[in-house]
Amino acid sequence: MSDDLTRGLRQLAKNAEVPPPVPGAEVRRVAVRRRRRRRTTAVAAGGTLAAALAALLTVSLGNLSRGTDDRPAPAASPVGTPATPATADATVDLSREVLVIDSREFPVLSGSADAPTPLPTGRMTVTGKKSAKLASGRTWVISLRAPDGSTTFLGSRADVEEAPGDYTGTPGWIGLRRDEARWVYERLSEGSVVEVTGTAPTRDPAPPSAAPPAPSVTPAPTATPGRSVRPEQAPAGTATPSAMVDAGPSGSS
Amino acid sequence: MTEEEFDAFYSAAFPRLTGQLYAFTGDHGEAQDVVQEAFVRAWDRRRDFLVDEAPEAWIRTVAMRLAVSRWRRARRWLELVRRTPPPQHVPGPDPERAVLVAALRTLPDAQRMALVLHHLCDLSVEQVASETGAPVGTVKARLSRGRAALARELATAEGEGEDHRVR
């Protein structure tokens, strides 16, 4: 049995061998970028609560843990962005109806601008997570606190499996497809920062899916989570993540 | 370790390690992901890494730990996100291999890790013990239980013929 097992395992392993998908230089680059990012985060969060720092570091590591991710490095020079508390861990662009995380984009259902209570925008902090199915059929729910103190939820919506972009959303919810919601859920933890930008398109008879990608309503902050801090929010945002982490409920993740 | 040395080591060891990690995880995509991640960490900690006289074992240990930690929980979602899930059972000339993969997947992580390290990576029982941080007696027990369970699984699979035991 042992010999058979060894032989079987060797064949199995031999057969599964693959050449490196990226060159060694790329691996080194990711390692260096991650280190730089850690340092930047540490500097930016320096002096604030240790809890916030730990949470942000964890998230940074988590986000960078794909070896092949090619998100651009956070805006250049080490001294260039003192006002940036930390790069957002995810960005929701309401105009384009996408959530960008880890270089991936997922379609979202975010309600419309003419809804009774449009979604607040700005830097939001994750205050809790719940993986259980709620009565509404939603799972993988993350609660976000906006700078104005309001709460928005991010999670799956049973009714949007087909096409998140094709329905008018419920106010206060950012809906994702279930599997994608889980993927996002795994990557965000309490204290993570989610940047919400743009304005949800006003719904009209034209099917949104047929429309071309919204041209430059908010040009810069869309595709790069690392650069999407808007100037007017930066100073206030500095204190936000730590405060939120500290005040947030311990959640049930 | 210089950049050139690292790159050469990476090119040489990556294929072998993904093969070994595949035997452990039963998942091509995950095997590649954890090995890649282990190399990234290796470069970041190359000073510790230099001290270690067996860099390949270092990478393998890190990769295996990643495979049993959060990486494992994320596996399914990674596959979904990739949208091109790697074939679970390589529809190849060798159905035996698919059966072995399926049987391995039924074992607890600790047993599977001991089997792979001992029977595939040629580590002695003592080396397996030091690499997994378990006492020698425990490793021996894991090996024998793992082998027994595997033999049972394989016998069952044989009895059932072309049964795809996908869960």
Coordinates of C-alpha atoms in Angstrom, one line a residue, chain A residues 1-32 34-36 38 58 61-68 104-107 140 177-180 182-184 186-187, chain B residues 2-4 6-7 10-12 14-20 22-23 28 32-33 36-37 39-41 43-46 70-71 73-74 76-78 80-83 90 94 96-98 100-101 104 115-116 118-120 122 147-148 150-151 154:
Chain A
M1 CA 0.0 0.0 0.0
S2 CA 2.7 2.4 1.0
D3 CA 4.6 1.9 -2.3
D4 CA 1.5 2.1 -4.3
L5 CA 0.6 5.2 -2.4
T6 CA 4.0 6.8 -3.0
R7 CA 3.8 5.9 -6.7
G8 CA 0.2 7.2 -7.0
L9 CA 1.1 10.5 -5.2
R10 CA 4.1 11.0 -7.3
Q11 CA 2.1 10.6 -10.5
L12 CA -0.5 12.8 -9.2
A13 CA 1.9 15.6 -8.3
K14 CA 4.0 15.2 -11.4
N15 CA 0.9 15.6 -13.5
A16 CA -0.2 18.7 -11.7
E17 CA 3.1 20.5 -12.1
V18 CA 2.7 23.8 -13.9
P19 CA 5.2 26.4 -14.8
P20 CA 5.1 29.7 -12.9
P21 CA 2.3 31.8 -14.2
V22 CA 4.3 35.0 -13.6
P23 CA 8.1 35.6 -13.5
G24 CA 10.0 35.8 -10.3
A25 CA 10.4 39.5 -10.8
E26 CA 6.6 39.9 -10.4
V27 CA 6.6 37.9 -7.2
R28 CA 9.3 40.2 -5.8
R29 CA 7.4 43.2 -7.0
V30 CA 4.3 42.2 -5.2
A31 CA 6.3 41.5 -2.0
V32 CA 7.9 44.9 -2.2
R34 CA 3.0 45.0 0.0
R35 CA 5.7 46.0 2.4
R36 CA 5.6 49.6 1.2
R38 CA 2.2 48.2 5.1
T58 CA -5.1 42.9 8.3
L61 CA -2.6 42.0 3.8
G62 CA -5.8 40.3 2.9
N63 CA -6.3 42.5 -0.2
L64 CA -2.8 42.0 -1.4
S65 CA -2.7 38.3 -0.8
R66 CA -3.4 37.4 -4.4
G67 CA 0.0 36.9 -6.0
T68 CA -1.2 38.1 -9.3
R104 CA -12.1 43.1 -9.5
E105 CA -15.3 44.8 -10.5
F106 CA -18.7 43.5 -9.5
P107 CA -22.1 44.9 -10.7
W140 CA -23.2 37.9 3.5
R177 CA -24.9 38.6 -6.5
R178 CA -24.7 36.0 -3.8
D179 CA -21.4 34.5 -4.7
E180 CA -19.8 37.8 -5.3
R182 CA -19.5 36.2 -0.3
W183 CA -16.2 36.9 -2.0
V184 CA -16.4 40.6 -0.9
E186 CA -14.4 37.4 3.0
R187 CA -12.2 40.3 2.1
Chain B
T2 CA 20.0 37.8 -4.5
E3 CA 17.2 38.6 -7.0
E4 CA 18.8 36.3 -9.6
F6 CA 15.5 33.9 -6.0
D7 CA 14.2 34.0 -9.5
Y10 CA 11.3 30.2 -8.0
S11 CA 11.4 28.9 -11.6
A12 CA 12.9 25.6 -10.5
F14 CA 7.4 26.4 -8.4
P15 CA 6.3 23.5 -10.6
R16 CA 7.4 20.8 -8.1
L17 CA 5.7 22.6 -5.2
T18 CA 2.4 23.1 -7.1
G19 CA 2.4 19.4 -7.8
Q20 CA 2.9 18.6 -4.2
Y22 CA -2.1 19.8 -5.6
A23 CA -1.7 16.4 -4.0
H28 CA -5.1 23.1 -9.2
Q32 CA -1.0 27.6 -7.5
D33 CA -2.4 30.4 -5.4
Q36 CA 2.6 31.8 -5.3
E37 CA 1.6 33.5 -2.0
F39 CA 6.9 32.8 -2.6
V40 CA 5.8 36.4 -2.1
R41 CA 6.2 36.0 1.7
W43 CA 10.9 37.4 -0.6
D44 CA 9.5 39.6 2.0
R45 CA 11.2 37.6 4.7
R46 CA 14.3 36.6 2.8
R70 CA -8.4 31.1 5.5
W71 CA -7.2 30.3 2.0
R73 CA -12.3 28.7 3.2
A74 CA -11.9 31.1 0.4
R76 CA -14.7 28.0 -3.5
W77 CA -15.1 31.7 -3.9
L78 CA -11.9 32.0 -5.7
L80 CA -16.2 31.2 -8.7
V81 CA -14.5 34.5 -9.1
R82 CA -12.1 33.1 -11.6
R83 CA -15.1 32.0 -13.6
V90 CA -8.7 15.8 -15.0
D94 CA -5.9 8.0 -15.8
E96 CA -7.1 6.1 -11.1
R97 CA -5.6 9.5 -10.4
A98 CA -9.1 11.1 -10.1
L100 CA -7.0 9.0 -5.6
V101 CA -7.7 12.8 -5.5
L104 CA -7.5 12.1 -0.4
L115 CA 0.7 11.4 4.1
V116 CA 1.8 13.9 1.5
H118 CA 6.0 11.4 4.2
H119 CA 5.0 9.5 1.0
L120 CA 5.3 12.2 -1.6
D122 CA 10.1 11.9 1.3
R147 CA -3.5 5.1 5.0
A148 CA -6.2 2.9 6.4
L150 CA -7.5 5.9 2.1
A151 CA -7.4 2.2 1.4
L154 CA -10.1 3.5 -2.7

